[in-house]
Amino acid sequence: MVDIDEATGTTVLRRTSPYRPPGFWRKWLIGRPLPTADAAHQTIPKTIGLAVFASDALSSTAYATQEILLILAVAGTAAFGYAFPISLAIVGLLAMVTISYEQTIHAYPNGGGAYIVSRDNLGDFAAQVAGAALLLDYILTVAVSVSSGVAQVASAFPEFFPYRVYLAVGLVLFVMLVNLRGVKEAGAAFAVPTYFFLAMMFSMVGAGFVRYLSGSLSSVIDPPHLEVAQVASAVTPFVILHAFSSGTTALTGVEAISNGITAFQEPRSRNAGITLIWMAAILATLFLGITFLAGQVHAIPSEAETVISQLARTVFDGRGLLYHGVIAATTVILIMATNTSFAGFPRLSALLAADGFLPRQLTYRGSRLVYSRGIIALALIASLLIVAFDASVSGLIPLYAIGVFLSFTLSQAGMARRWWKIGHLPMGQEVKERGSILRYEPRWRLKMVVNACGAVCTAIVMLVFAVTKFTEGAWIVLLLMPILVWVLSRIHRHYVDLAARLSLEHYGETTRVLRQCVIIPLAGVHRGTLEALRYARSLSDDITAVHVSIDPAEAEAVRQKWELWGGGVRLVILESPYRLLLEPLLQYIAEIAASRQRNETITIVMPQFVPSRWWHNFLHNQTAIMLRLALLFRRGIVITDVPFHVE
Amino acid sequence: MVDIDEATGTTVLRRTSPYRPPGFWRKWLIGRPLPTADAAHQTIPKTIGLAVFASDALSSTAYATQEILLILAVAGTAAFGYAFPISLAIVGLLAMVTISYEQTIHAYPNGGGAYIVSRDNLGDFAAQVAGAALLLDYILTVAVSVSSGVAQVASAFPEFFPYRVYLAVGLVLFVMLVNLRGVKEAGAAFAVPTYFFLAMMFSMVGAGFVRYLSGSLSSVIDPPHLEVAQVASAVTPFVILHAFSSGTTALTGVEAISNGITAFQEPRSRNAGITLIWMAAILATLFLGITFLAGQVHAIPSEAETVISQLARTVFDGRGLLYHGVIAATTVILIMATNTSFAGFPRLSALLAADGFLPRQLTYRGSRLVYSRGIIALALIASLLIVAFDASVSGLIPLYAIGVFLSFTLSQAGMARRWWKIGHLPMGQEVKERGSILRYEPRWRLKMVVNACGAVCTAIVMLVFAVTKFTEGAWIVLLLMPILVWVLSRIHRHYVDLAARLSLEHYGETTRVLRQCVIIPLAGVHRGTLEALRYARSLSDDITAVHVSIDPAEAEAVRQKWELWGGGVRLVILESPYRLLLEPLLQYIAEIAASRQRNETITIVMPQFVPSRWWHNFLHNQTAIMLRLALLFRRGIVITDVPFHVE
């Protein structure tokens, strides 16, 4: 297709490259490459979407109740009665966050996590903070979930304990590979275990309620011993608040769907919104059910046996098949939770990269249409973290969740500000922002209040978290966050500066190069050199050949041959008393460059010897490569390689 | 200095580069760089020459006697009486080898080890075999001597035993550093311990003879127990021959001086020859003296206590200061022996490299006028060997000495052939060979017979060595030798082939390039691109800009900007359905190249973006580098980098 522009007379040809990637080991590992046109088919239905994006949130039911009880234990077992009211409050918070995100999903149909909402409503700085918080949290989710899953395996089979770091890193790499195959296949692989977990949990909670209503639900037989570090104190508001904030770990992972809207089938906002509500409903039901039943069976929070385990063996009358099913499903879902991060992190990185906060390379989609580089980066950083913390869950947990609540706060504050902007729009007017379109909405005040309350609540939870867990490890996050924000802003500044410097605004008409001054570095006179000379003569008449001499006999041979073959071109023999090749040549070029005229370009024509076998390169000096590297940093010097193939 | 050739009209300018290397850490470590003109001052007198080149040969007196006794022990202690006659035969062999090498030194004043003598008289194949044998032996000398020295330290201080590999590698690196400082300073550093060793050994032998003559020399008090693996057998000729060949380890290292003639002060042949004779005389005296006295004091060969130790404590009446001096000097000389290899190996590598059997880079002398790359290569390979053999002397010893005797044999056979050639020259005629000049010599028959006998004797010793020590490890050397010879010949073939292909014989007049077809790969349209365009327009009017499109919106932006700024130059937009940048571009260039005319060159003008900070490179695609690497292997394509500096 040829397209000639009428006004400027520029010929523009468009053609599709016929290149098809060949099959090789990567194809076997991650599947055949997909063309860009296939992107629409790589979306997923709601049922798979729930498995891909919800496993993180759902897996938190495995430990949230226990976290509440652990804090209340400070005030003695009598305080356990507060657990159910606290969980009701958490479910209230979950509802608020869910409503907020459901609105966000419709407002930002191209993906609208905390980052985009902050960016569009609170400015670049808030966006960077939200981005940094979420990146850290995705990484921590992978490290914590895999370590926790491996810890469950190691509790059941202690012989694996010495290999837990290898096992954890191996699992991270396995999940990475599945994700590199593409979101559709990853979804299919993860749907089965997620639904198995839901089936087991609902069976347990359902059976528990049936027995409760029929009066046959007993207390836990032989419960673990309650270990409390401090002496029993009164139930103060601080203890309640602390228990509440610990329980809110149940909310981690709710963000994921709003970042992954584009992975859903059309109508994607609607499908994503429905999936979010399903997820929140399932999460709330399981969480409340487990907390209520745990209270009824008088479960005791303990390191030795989880509350889920106590509940399961009480409901199912001992350690039978159903009990083991519950434990296995819990283990698997913890590892599955990783997948949510693998779906979310690359998408968020691509968003940040497109806005110039991360290296641009992260916006490229790999051969399977996923952001391969983001997936690989997440796997590597999480593996490093696992190795650094020796796969210890208790070491990693305090770092976790601050980021989530920071992003919740920013997201809801951003939404509140958006309602305020919408409320002040004249009727019928539309304002197009980067991620969404603003239209007047009569009920803006109510919605703004809901979001503002959510922002305040999540901010409080975050603060309580940061204060109570500061010495346990939260300080690492509070230190890393500003560093990460600084890095993002430095990268952004580089791209902005570069764009300004490369910009064609105020760029005058280009002057033509009038004169070329050509320099040919010579090691010897042979066919390769004469090829370079032949090329140089097509450029200019101002040519100088330069030979750096270490050995006078060799210099004399070069001189004699050049007189015969050099076609009258000037030869400079530079004697190098310290037997260096590169430095005298660079100094000579610098001298010539210093005295060049305007509109004169210095071109170094280098005879580039290309041997027929790669190992032959070891038999030759690599001075040409060193010269190229050194000259790149000099201004106004053009380097031309004239290859000479030996075959 | 300008020098215009009258006949061809070619201007040739000669100038000395004013560049002086700056001072930096290397200067502190290995000394200030030396200009080539200083080379004459970096030669050494005979006294230092003895220390540099003789320590290997002299150190063998520390174990040669013991090796003979160990073999004779098979036939019982009565057979020890044969040790002195055997050592006389070995000294006879030493005399033969010494005479041969003394003649060689005068015949080959620019260095004439086995390699050069074989090359000039027996052909390239024999030369490669000699070269390979010597290279292997130099490496083994370093590994064996350092390991043996460290073993002595470890016997005295067992707490060092677990660290022997680190200690050995550390010593190798230390000797490497001293040698990198230059031959003069290395000589000075090593003279003291070598002369200390000689002083201690002569004291011991001298004192021993005085006591022997005065009748006060007793037998060894409390000698170690004689351990013999086999049952006592008769003294067969094989046992005598075996003992003889074991004792010839005393001859290892004699070769070194003939390779290192150029390191001596003028008149260098004379100085080197005198040093060789000194060395042989000292070696013979010590070896005979030790063997004779060992017989008189009835020393027993043993792993638990060396013969030197038994002799020293008998002569010096127990373990006093003088005894400890002998042991310390023996330990130090074993480590010093390494230095002979560090002097010989780089010189031999440079010789082989100059003849095209090893990479040419080995012929360059470093900033201190030594062949730095050879020194570093030796240190690295020897260290690897030490690590591989866990610094075990008994593991390394059987690999050793075959190479030395192979090179002796070839060297003497070569000299015999040289005498034969000389004998058949007409009187007064001179024939110039690569390494020496042939002149008629009346006594050629006698000299030929001497060398031929030497060749036969050393060949027999080598064969006995190879057969008796085959299963102990000699097979490794017999396997490695052909491989090394093959590698040398492959390298040689590469250089010969290359020279033929680069040769200007039968090379016609070069045709001028008539047309340039220029291709500019574009990622976007900005100042850098326009710089490249500006340069391209100075080359040709046939210019095509190519943009590989992944994102249609970006392609449209490129199109619009190009119409404005492209100055009417043709633009091709290549759509890449698999989101690859490099491959479609390469395929397009290949298509253009396939249809190019004769005398037409394709030049790729690449806008090369040079960021102000190195880490900024991580924020950009490195497609340009990949493109360059891929294009180097295509014929007839010239690559031009037009740098654009962002500052």
PDB file of N, CA, C and O in Angstrom, chain A residues 565-620:
ATOM      1  N   TRP A 565      49.336   0.847  -2.508  1.00  0.00           N
ATOM      2  CA  TRP A 565      47.896   0.602  -2.604  1.00  0.00           C
ATOM      3  C   TRP A 565      47.027   1.754  -2.109  1.00  0.00           C
ATOM      4  O   TRP A 565      45.820   1.732  -2.313  1.00  0.00           O
ATOM      5  N   GLY A 566      47.618   2.724  -1.427  1.00  0.00           N
ATOM      6  CA  GLY A 566      46.817   3.758  -0.760  1.00  0.00           C
ATOM      7  C   GLY A 566      46.230   4.803  -1.697  1.00  0.00           C
ATOM      8  O   GLY A 566      45.509   5.700  -1.247  1.00  0.00           O
ATOM      9  N   GLY A 567      46.552   4.729  -2.977  1.00  0.00           N
ATOM     10  CA  GLY A 567      45.960   5.654  -3.951  1.00  0.00           C
ATOM     11  C   GLY A 567      46.254   7.103  -3.626  1.00  0.00           C
ATOM     12  O   GLY A 567      45.424   7.979  -3.877  1.00  0.00           O
ATOM     13  N   GLY A 568      47.405   7.361  -3.015  1.00  0.00           N
ATOM     14  CA  GLY A 568      47.783   8.745  -2.754  1.00  0.00           C
ATOM     15  C   GLY A 568      47.158   9.355  -1.513  1.00  0.00           C
ATOM     16  O   GLY A 568      47.359  10.534  -1.221  1.00  0.00           O
ATOM     17  N   VAL A 569      46.415   8.548  -0.754  1.00  0.00           N
ATOM     18  CA  VAL A 569      45.778   9.074   0.464  1.00  0.00           C
ATOM     19  C   VAL A 569      46.845   9.263   1.549  1.00  0.00           C
ATOM     20  O   VAL A 569      47.747   8.441   1.697  1.00  0.00           O
ATOM     21  N   ARG A 570      46.726  10.369   2.296  1.00  0.00           N
ATOM     22  CA  ARG A 570      47.684  10.720   3.338  1.00  0.00           C
ATOM     23  C   ARG A 570      47.743   9.654   4.452  1.00  0.00           C
ATOM     24  O   ARG A 570      46.709   9.155   4.894  1.00  0.00           O
ATOM     25  N   LEU A 571      48.963   9.328   4.880  1.00  0.00           N
ATOM     26  CA  LEU A 571      49.143   8.353   5.968  1.00  0.00           C
ATOM     27  C   LEU A 571      49.852   9.027   7.141  1.00  0.00           C
ATOM     28  O   LEU A 571      50.855   9.709   6.948  1.00  0.00           O
ATOM     29  N   VAL A 572      49.312   8.846   8.345  1.00  0.00           N
ATOM     30  CA  VAL A 572      49.981   9.344   9.548  1.00  0.00           C
ATOM     31  C   VAL A 572      50.438   8.136  10.357  1.00  0.00           C
ATOM     32  O   VAL A 572      49.618   7.259  10.662  1.00  0.00           O
ATOM     33  N   ILE A 573      51.736   8.081  10.655  1.00  0.00           N
ATOM     34  CA  ILE A 573      52.238   7.007  11.520  1.00  0.00           C
ATOM     35  C   ILE A 573      52.462   7.599  12.898  1.00  0.00           C
ATOM     36  O   ILE A 573      53.257   8.516  13.088  1.00  0.00           O
ATOM     37  N   LEU A 574      51.690   7.100  13.867  1.00  0.00           N
ATOM     38  CA  LEU A 574      51.752   7.618  15.235  1.00  0.00           C
ATOM     39  C   LEU A 574      52.589   6.658  16.057  1.00  0.00           C
ATOM     40  O   LEU A 574      52.171   5.516  16.288  1.00  0.00           O
ATOM     41  N   GLU A 575      53.749   7.090  16.497  1.00  0.00           N
ATOM     42  CA  GLU A 575      54.556   6.178  17.298  1.00  0.00           C
ATOM     43  C   GLU A 575      54.079   6.181  18.742  1.00  0.00           C
ATOM     44  O   GLU A 575      53.869   7.231  19.327  1.00  0.00           O
ATOM     45  N   SER A 576      53.901   4.999  19.304  1.00  0.00           N
ATOM     46  CA  SER A 576      53.340   4.879  20.647  1.00  0.00           C
ATOM     47  C   SER A 576      54.414   4.331  21.582  1.00  0.00           C
ATOM     48  O   SER A 576      54.640   3.127  21.639  1.00  0.00           O
ATOM     49  N   PRO A 577      55.080   5.195  22.327  1.00  0.00           N
ATOM     50  CA  PRO A 577      56.211   4.712  23.130  1.00  0.00           C
ATOM     51  C   PRO A 577      55.790   3.754  24.247  1.00  0.00           C
ATOM     52  O   PRO A 577      56.605   2.972  24.722  1.00  0.00           O
ATOM     53  N   TYR A 578      54.516   3.836  24.698  1.00  0.00           N
ATOM     54  CA  TYR A 578      54.101   2.956  25.795  1.00  0.00           C
ATOM     55  C   TYR A 578      53.354   1.729  25.293  1.00  0.00           C
ATOM     56  O   TYR A 578      52.658   1.066  26.059  1.00  0.00           O
ATOM     57  N   ARG A 579      53.465   1.446  23.962  1.00  0.00           N
ATOM     58  CA  ARG A 579      52.868   0.261  23.370  1.00  0.00           C
ATOM     59  C   ARG A 579      51.355   0.208  23.562  1.00  0.00           C
ATOM     60  O   ARG A 579      50.770  -0.853  23.706  1.00  0.00           O
ATOM     61  N   LEU A 580      50.711   1.355  23.608  1.00  0.00           N
ATOM     62  CA  LEU A 580      49.259   1.406  23.695  1.00  0.00           C
ATOM     63  C   LEU A 580      48.723   1.683  22.303  1.00  0.00           C
ATOM     64  O   LEU A 580      49.332   2.432  21.541  1.00  0.00           O
ATOM     65  N   LEU A 581      47.583   1.068  21.958  1.00  0.00           N
ATOM     66  CA  LEU A 581      47.028   1.279  20.623  1.00  0.00           C
ATOM     67  C   LEU A 581      45.924   2.323  20.640  1.00  0.00           C
ATOM     68  O   LEU A 581      45.812   3.174  19.760  1.00  0.00           O
ATOM     69  N   LEU A 582      45.073   2.233  21.673  1.00  0.00           N
ATOM     70  CA  LEU A 582      43.837   3.001  21.672  1.00  0.00           C
ATOM     71  C   LEU A 582      44.071   4.472  22.010  1.00  0.00           C
ATOM     72  O   LEU A 582      43.590   5.368  21.301  1.00  0.00           O
ATOM     73  N   GLU A 583      44.806   4.712  23.103  1.00  0.00           N
ATOM     74  CA  GLU A 583      44.892   6.060  23.639  1.00  0.00           C
ATOM     75  C   GLU A 583      45.531   7.054  22.664  1.00  0.00           C
ATOM     76  O   GLU A 583      45.004   8.160  22.488  1.00  0.00           O
ATOM     77  N   PRO A 584      46.650   6.720  21.993  1.00  0.00           N
ATOM     78  CA  PRO A 584      47.223   7.691  21.055  1.00  0.00           C
ATOM     79  C   PRO A 584      46.260   8.029  19.905  1.00  0.00           C
ATOM     80  O   PRO A 584      46.177   9.178  19.485  1.00  0.00           O
ATOM     81  N   LEU A 585      45.511   7.024  19.455  1.00  0.00           N
ATOM     82  CA  LEU A 585      44.559   7.248  18.368  1.00  0.00           C
ATOM     83  C   LEU A 585      43.442   8.183  18.823  1.00  0.00           C
ATOM     84  O   LEU A 585      43.057   9.120  18.110  1.00  0.00           O
ATOM     85  N   LEU A 586      42.943   7.945  20.042  1.00  0.00           N
ATOM     86  CA  LEU A 586      41.878   8.807  20.570  1.00  0.00           C
ATOM     87  C   LEU A 586      42.367  10.242  20.696  1.00  0.00           C
ATOM     88  O   LEU A 586      41.639  11.187  20.387  1.00  0.00           O
ATOM     89  N   GLN A 587      43.602  10.399  21.154  1.00  0.00           N
ATOM     90  CA  GLN A 587      44.129  11.748  21.322  1.00  0.00           C
ATOM     91  C   GLN A 587      44.265  12.451  19.970  1.00  0.00           C
ATOM     92  O   GLN A 587      43.941  13.623  19.832  1.00  0.00           O
ATOM     93  N   TYR A 588      44.681  11.686  18.967  1.00  0.00           N
ATOM     94  CA  TYR A 588      44.835  12.255  17.629  1.00  0.00           C
ATOM     95  C   TYR A 588      43.466  12.704  17.080  1.00  0.00           C
ATOM     96  O   TYR A 588      43.318  13.814  16.578  1.00  0.00           O
ATOM     97  N   ILE A 589      42.462  11.832  17.252  1.00  0.00           N
ATOM     98  CA  ILE A 589      41.118  12.168  16.768  1.00  0.00           C
ATOM     99  C   ILE A 589      40.599  13.401  17.492  1.00  0.00           C
ATOM    100  O   ILE A 589      39.973  14.282  16.885  1.00  0.00           O
ATOM    101  N   ALA A 590      40.865  13.477  18.801  1.00  0.00           N
ATOM    102  CA  ALA A 590      40.409  14.634  19.577  1.00  0.00           C
ATOM    103  C   ALA A 590      41.031  15.920  19.044  1.00  0.00           C
ATOM    104  O   ALA A 590      40.364  16.966  18.964  1.00  0.00           O
ATOM    105  N   GLU A 591      42.315  15.855  18.670  1.00  0.00           N
ATOM    106  CA  GLU A 591      42.979  17.044  18.104  1.00  0.00           C
ATOM    107  C   GLU A 591      42.318  17.499  16.814  1.00  0.00           C
ATOM    108  O   GLU A 591      42.046  18.677  16.617  1.00  0.00           O
ATOM    109  N   ILE A 592      42.072  16.540  15.928  1.00  0.00           N
ATOM    110  CA  ILE A 592      41.417  16.862  14.651  1.00  0.00           C
ATOM    111  C   ILE A 592      40.035  17.450  14.919  1.00  0.00           C
ATOM    112  O   ILE A 592      39.636  18.458  14.322  1.00  0.00           O
ATOM    113  N   ALA A 593      39.300  16.826  15.864  1.00  0.00           N
ATOM    114  CA  ALA A 593      37.939  17.283  16.165  1.00  0.00           C
ATOM    115  C   ALA A 593      37.949  18.704  16.695  1.00  0.00           C
ATOM    116  O   ALA A 593      37.055  19.502  16.403  1.00  0.00           O
ATOM    117  N   ALA A 594      38.977  19.035  17.476  1.00  0.00           N
ATOM    118  CA  ALA A 594      39.034  20.372  18.088  1.00  0.00           C
ATOM    119  C   ALA A 594      39.175  21.465  17.036  1.00  0.00           C
ATOM    120  O   ALA A 594      38.702  22.586  17.229  1.00  0.00           O
ATOM    121  N   SER A 595      39.791  21.126  15.914  1.00  0.00           N
ATOM    122  CA  SER A 595      40.035  22.169  14.915  1.00  0.00           C
ATOM    123  C   SER A 595      39.084  22.072  13.729  1.00  0.00           C
ATOM    124  O   SER A 595      39.363  22.635  12.670  1.00  0.00           O
ATOM    125  N   ARG A 596      37.980  21.325  13.892  1.00  0.00           N
ATOM    126  CA  ARG A 596      37.095  21.188  12.739  1.00  0.00           C
ATOM    127  C   ARG A 596      36.216  22.429  12.550  1.00  0.00           C
ATOM    128  O   ARG A 596      35.934  23.173  13.492  1.00  0.00           O
ATOM    129  N   GLN A 597      35.802  22.647  11.304  1.00  0.00           N
ATOM    130  CA  GLN A 597      34.960  23.798  10.989  1.00  0.00           C
ATOM    131  C   GLN A 597      33.490  23.463  11.246  1.00  0.00           C
ATOM    132  O   GLN A 597      33.126  22.322  11.425  1.00  0.00           O
ATOM    133  N   ARG A 598      32.670  24.502  11.193  1.00  0.00           N
ATOM    134  CA  ARG A 598      31.222  24.313  11.267  1.00  0.00           C
ATOM    135  C   ARG A 598      30.797  23.597   9.990  1.00  0.00           C
ATOM    136  O   ARG A 598      31.424  23.759   8.946  1.00  0.00           O
ATOM    137  N   ASN A 599      29.776  22.776  10.108  1.00  0.00           N
ATOM    138  CA  ASN A 599      29.293  22.016   8.952  1.00  0.00           C
ATOM    139  C   ASN A 599      30.285  20.975   8.458  1.00  0.00           C
ATOM    140  O   ASN A 599      30.169  20.487   7.353  1.00  0.00           O
ATOM    141  N   GLU A 600      31.283  20.700   9.276  1.00  0.00           N
ATOM    142  CA  GLU A 600      32.200  19.627   8.936  1.00  0.00           C
ATOM    143  C   GLU A 600      31.965  18.487   9.927  1.00  0.00           C
ATOM    144  O   GLU A 600      31.844  18.732  11.119  1.00  0.00           O
ATOM    145  N   THR A 601      31.883  17.284   9.410  1.00  0.00           N
ATOM    146  CA  THR A 601      31.696  16.130  10.288  1.00  0.00           C
ATOM    147  C   THR A 601      32.926  15.247  10.184  1.00  0.00           C
ATOM    148  O   THR A 601      33.469  15.077   9.094  1.00  0.00           O
ATOM    149  N   ILE A 602      33.346  14.712  11.321  1.00  0.00           N
ATOM    150  CA  ILE A 602      34.457  13.762  11.291  1.00  0.00           C
ATOM    151  C   ILE A 602      33.872  12.357  11.266  1.00  0.00           C
ATOM    152  O   ILE A 602      33.088  11.985  12.144  1.00  0.00           O
ATOM    153  N   THR A 603      34.208  11.585  10.254  1.00  0.00           N
ATOM    154  CA  THR A 603      33.731  10.217  10.141  1.00  0.00           C
ATOM    155  C   THR A 603      34.920   9.277  10.283  1.00  0.00           C
ATOM    156  O   THR A 603      35.910   9.406   9.576  1.00  0.00           O
ATOM    157  N   ILE A 604      34.809   8.365  11.242  1.00  0.00           N
ATOM    158  CA  ILE A 604      35.851   7.348  11.404  1.00  0.00           C
ATOM    159  C   ILE A 604      35.387   6.134  10.619  1.00  0.00           C
ATOM    160  O   ILE A 604      34.353   5.538  10.946  1.00  0.00           O
ATOM    161  N   VAL A 605      36.112   5.770   9.587  1.00  0.00           N
ATOM    162  CA  VAL A 605      35.754   4.582   8.813  1.00  0.00           C
ATOM    163  C   VAL A 605      36.619   3.434   9.321  1.00  0.00           C
ATOM    164  O   VAL A 605      37.843   3.463   9.185  1.00  0.00           O
ATOM    165  N   MET A 606      35.976   2.443   9.949  1.00  0.00           N
ATOM    166  CA  MET A 606      36.738   1.367  10.573  1.00  0.00           C
ATOM    167  C   MET A 606      36.616   0.093   9.761  1.00  0.00           C
ATOM    168  O   MET A 606      35.514  -0.415   9.562  1.00  0.00           O
ATOM    169  N   PRO A 607      37.749  -0.436   9.309  1.00  0.00           N
ATOM    170  CA  PRO A 607      37.691  -1.758   8.678  1.00  0.00           C
ATOM    171  C   PRO A 607      37.317  -2.761   9.757  1.00  0.00           C
ATOM    172  O   PRO A 607      38.032  -2.903  10.737  1.00  0.00           O
ATOM    173  N   GLN A 608      36.155  -3.393   9.613  1.00  0.00           N
ATOM    174  CA  GLN A 608      35.685  -4.307  10.658  1.00  0.00           C
ATOM    175  C   GLN A 608      35.830  -5.717  10.145  1.00  0.00           C
ATOM    176  O   GLN A 608      35.168  -6.123   9.200  1.00  0.00           O
ATOM    177  N   PHE A 609      36.716  -6.445  10.799  1.00  0.00           N
ATOM    178  CA  PHE A 609      37.044  -7.783  10.376  1.00  0.00           C
ATOM    179  C   PHE A 609      36.019  -8.750  10.965  1.00  0.00           C
ATOM    180  O   PHE A 609      35.825  -8.783  12.169  1.00  0.00           O
ATOM    181  N   VAL A 610      35.305  -9.489  10.122  1.00  0.00           N
ATOM    182  CA  VAL A 610      34.288 -10.427  10.606  1.00  0.00           C
ATOM    183  C   VAL A 610      34.758 -11.837  10.288  1.00  0.00           C
ATOM    184  O   VAL A 610      34.694 -12.274   9.144  1.00  0.00           O
ATOM    185  N   PRO A 611      35.258 -12.566  11.309  1.00  0.00           N
ATOM    186  CA  PRO A 611      35.748 -13.914  11.031  1.00  0.00           C
ATOM    187  C   PRO A 611      34.594 -14.866  10.775  1.00  0.00           C
ATOM    188  O   PRO A 611      33.446 -14.599  11.145  1.00  0.00           O
ATOM    189  N   SER A 612      34.910 -16.005  10.148  1.00  0.00           N
ATOM    190  CA  SER A 612      33.856 -16.947   9.795  1.00  0.00           C
ATOM    191  C   SER A 612      33.392 -17.770  10.998  1.00  0.00           C
ATOM    192  O   SER A 612      32.294 -18.286  11.011  1.00  0.00           O
ATOM    193  N   ARG A 613      34.239 -17.901  12.004  1.00  0.00           N
ATOM    194  CA  ARG A 613      33.842 -18.624  13.219  1.00  0.00           C
ATOM    195  C   ARG A 613      33.936 -17.664  14.391  1.00  0.00           C
ATOM    196  O   ARG A 613      34.889 -16.893  14.479  1.00  0.00           O
ATOM    197  N   TRP A 614      32.971 -17.764  15.312  1.00  0.00           N
ATOM    198  CA  TRP A 614      32.962 -16.808  16.420  1.00  0.00           C
ATOM    199  C   TRP A 614      34.238 -16.879  17.249  1.00  0.00           C
ATOM    200  O   TRP A 614      34.739 -15.888  17.738  1.00  0.00           O
ATOM    201  N   TRP A 615      34.779 -18.111  17.423  1.00  0.00           N
ATOM    202  CA  TRP A 615      35.954 -18.224  18.310  1.00  0.00           C
ATOM    203  C   TRP A 615      37.192 -17.577  17.699  1.00  0.00           C
ATOM    204  O   TRP A 615      38.159 -17.304  18.398  1.00  0.00           O
ATOM    205  N   HIS A 616      37.164 -17.314  16.400  1.00  0.00           N
ATOM    206  CA  HIS A 616      38.303 -16.616  15.802  1.00  0.00           C
ATOM    207  C   HIS A 616      38.492 -15.221  16.384  1.00  0.00           C
ATOM    208  O   HIS A 616      39.583 -14.667  16.313  1.00  0.00           O
ATOM    209  N   ASN A 617      37.418 -14.664  16.949  1.00  0.00           N
ATOM    210  CA  ASN A 617      37.550 -13.329  17.550  1.00  0.00           C
ATOM    211  C   ASN A 617      38.588 -13.302  18.668  1.00  0.00           C
ATOM    212  O   ASN A 617      39.205 -12.281  18.916  1.00  0.00           O
ATOM    213  N   PHE A 618      38.762 -14.456  19.344  1.00  0.00           N
ATOM    214  CA  PHE A 618      39.746 -14.484  20.417  1.00  0.00           C
ATOM    215  C   PHE A 618      41.176 -14.387  19.877  1.00  0.00           C
ATOM    216  O   PHE A 618      42.101 -14.133  20.618  1.00  0.00           O
ATOM    217  N   LEU A 619      41.326 -14.623  18.595  1.00  0.00           N
ATOM    218  CA  LEU A 619      42.653 -14.603  17.994  1.00  0.00           C
ATOM    219  C   LEU A 619      43.000 -13.215  17.448  1.00  0.00           C
ATOM    220  O   LEU A 619      44.028 -13.041  16.823  1.00  0.00           O
ATOM    221  N   HIS A 620      42.121 -12.248  17.678  1.00  0.00           N
ATOM    222  CA  HIS A 620      42.382 -10.908  17.154  1.00  0.00           C
ATOM    223  C   HIS A 620      42.168  -9.879  18.237  1.00  0.00           C
ATOM    224  O   HIS A 620      41.381 -10.083  19.141  1.00  0.00           O
TER     225      HIS A 620
END
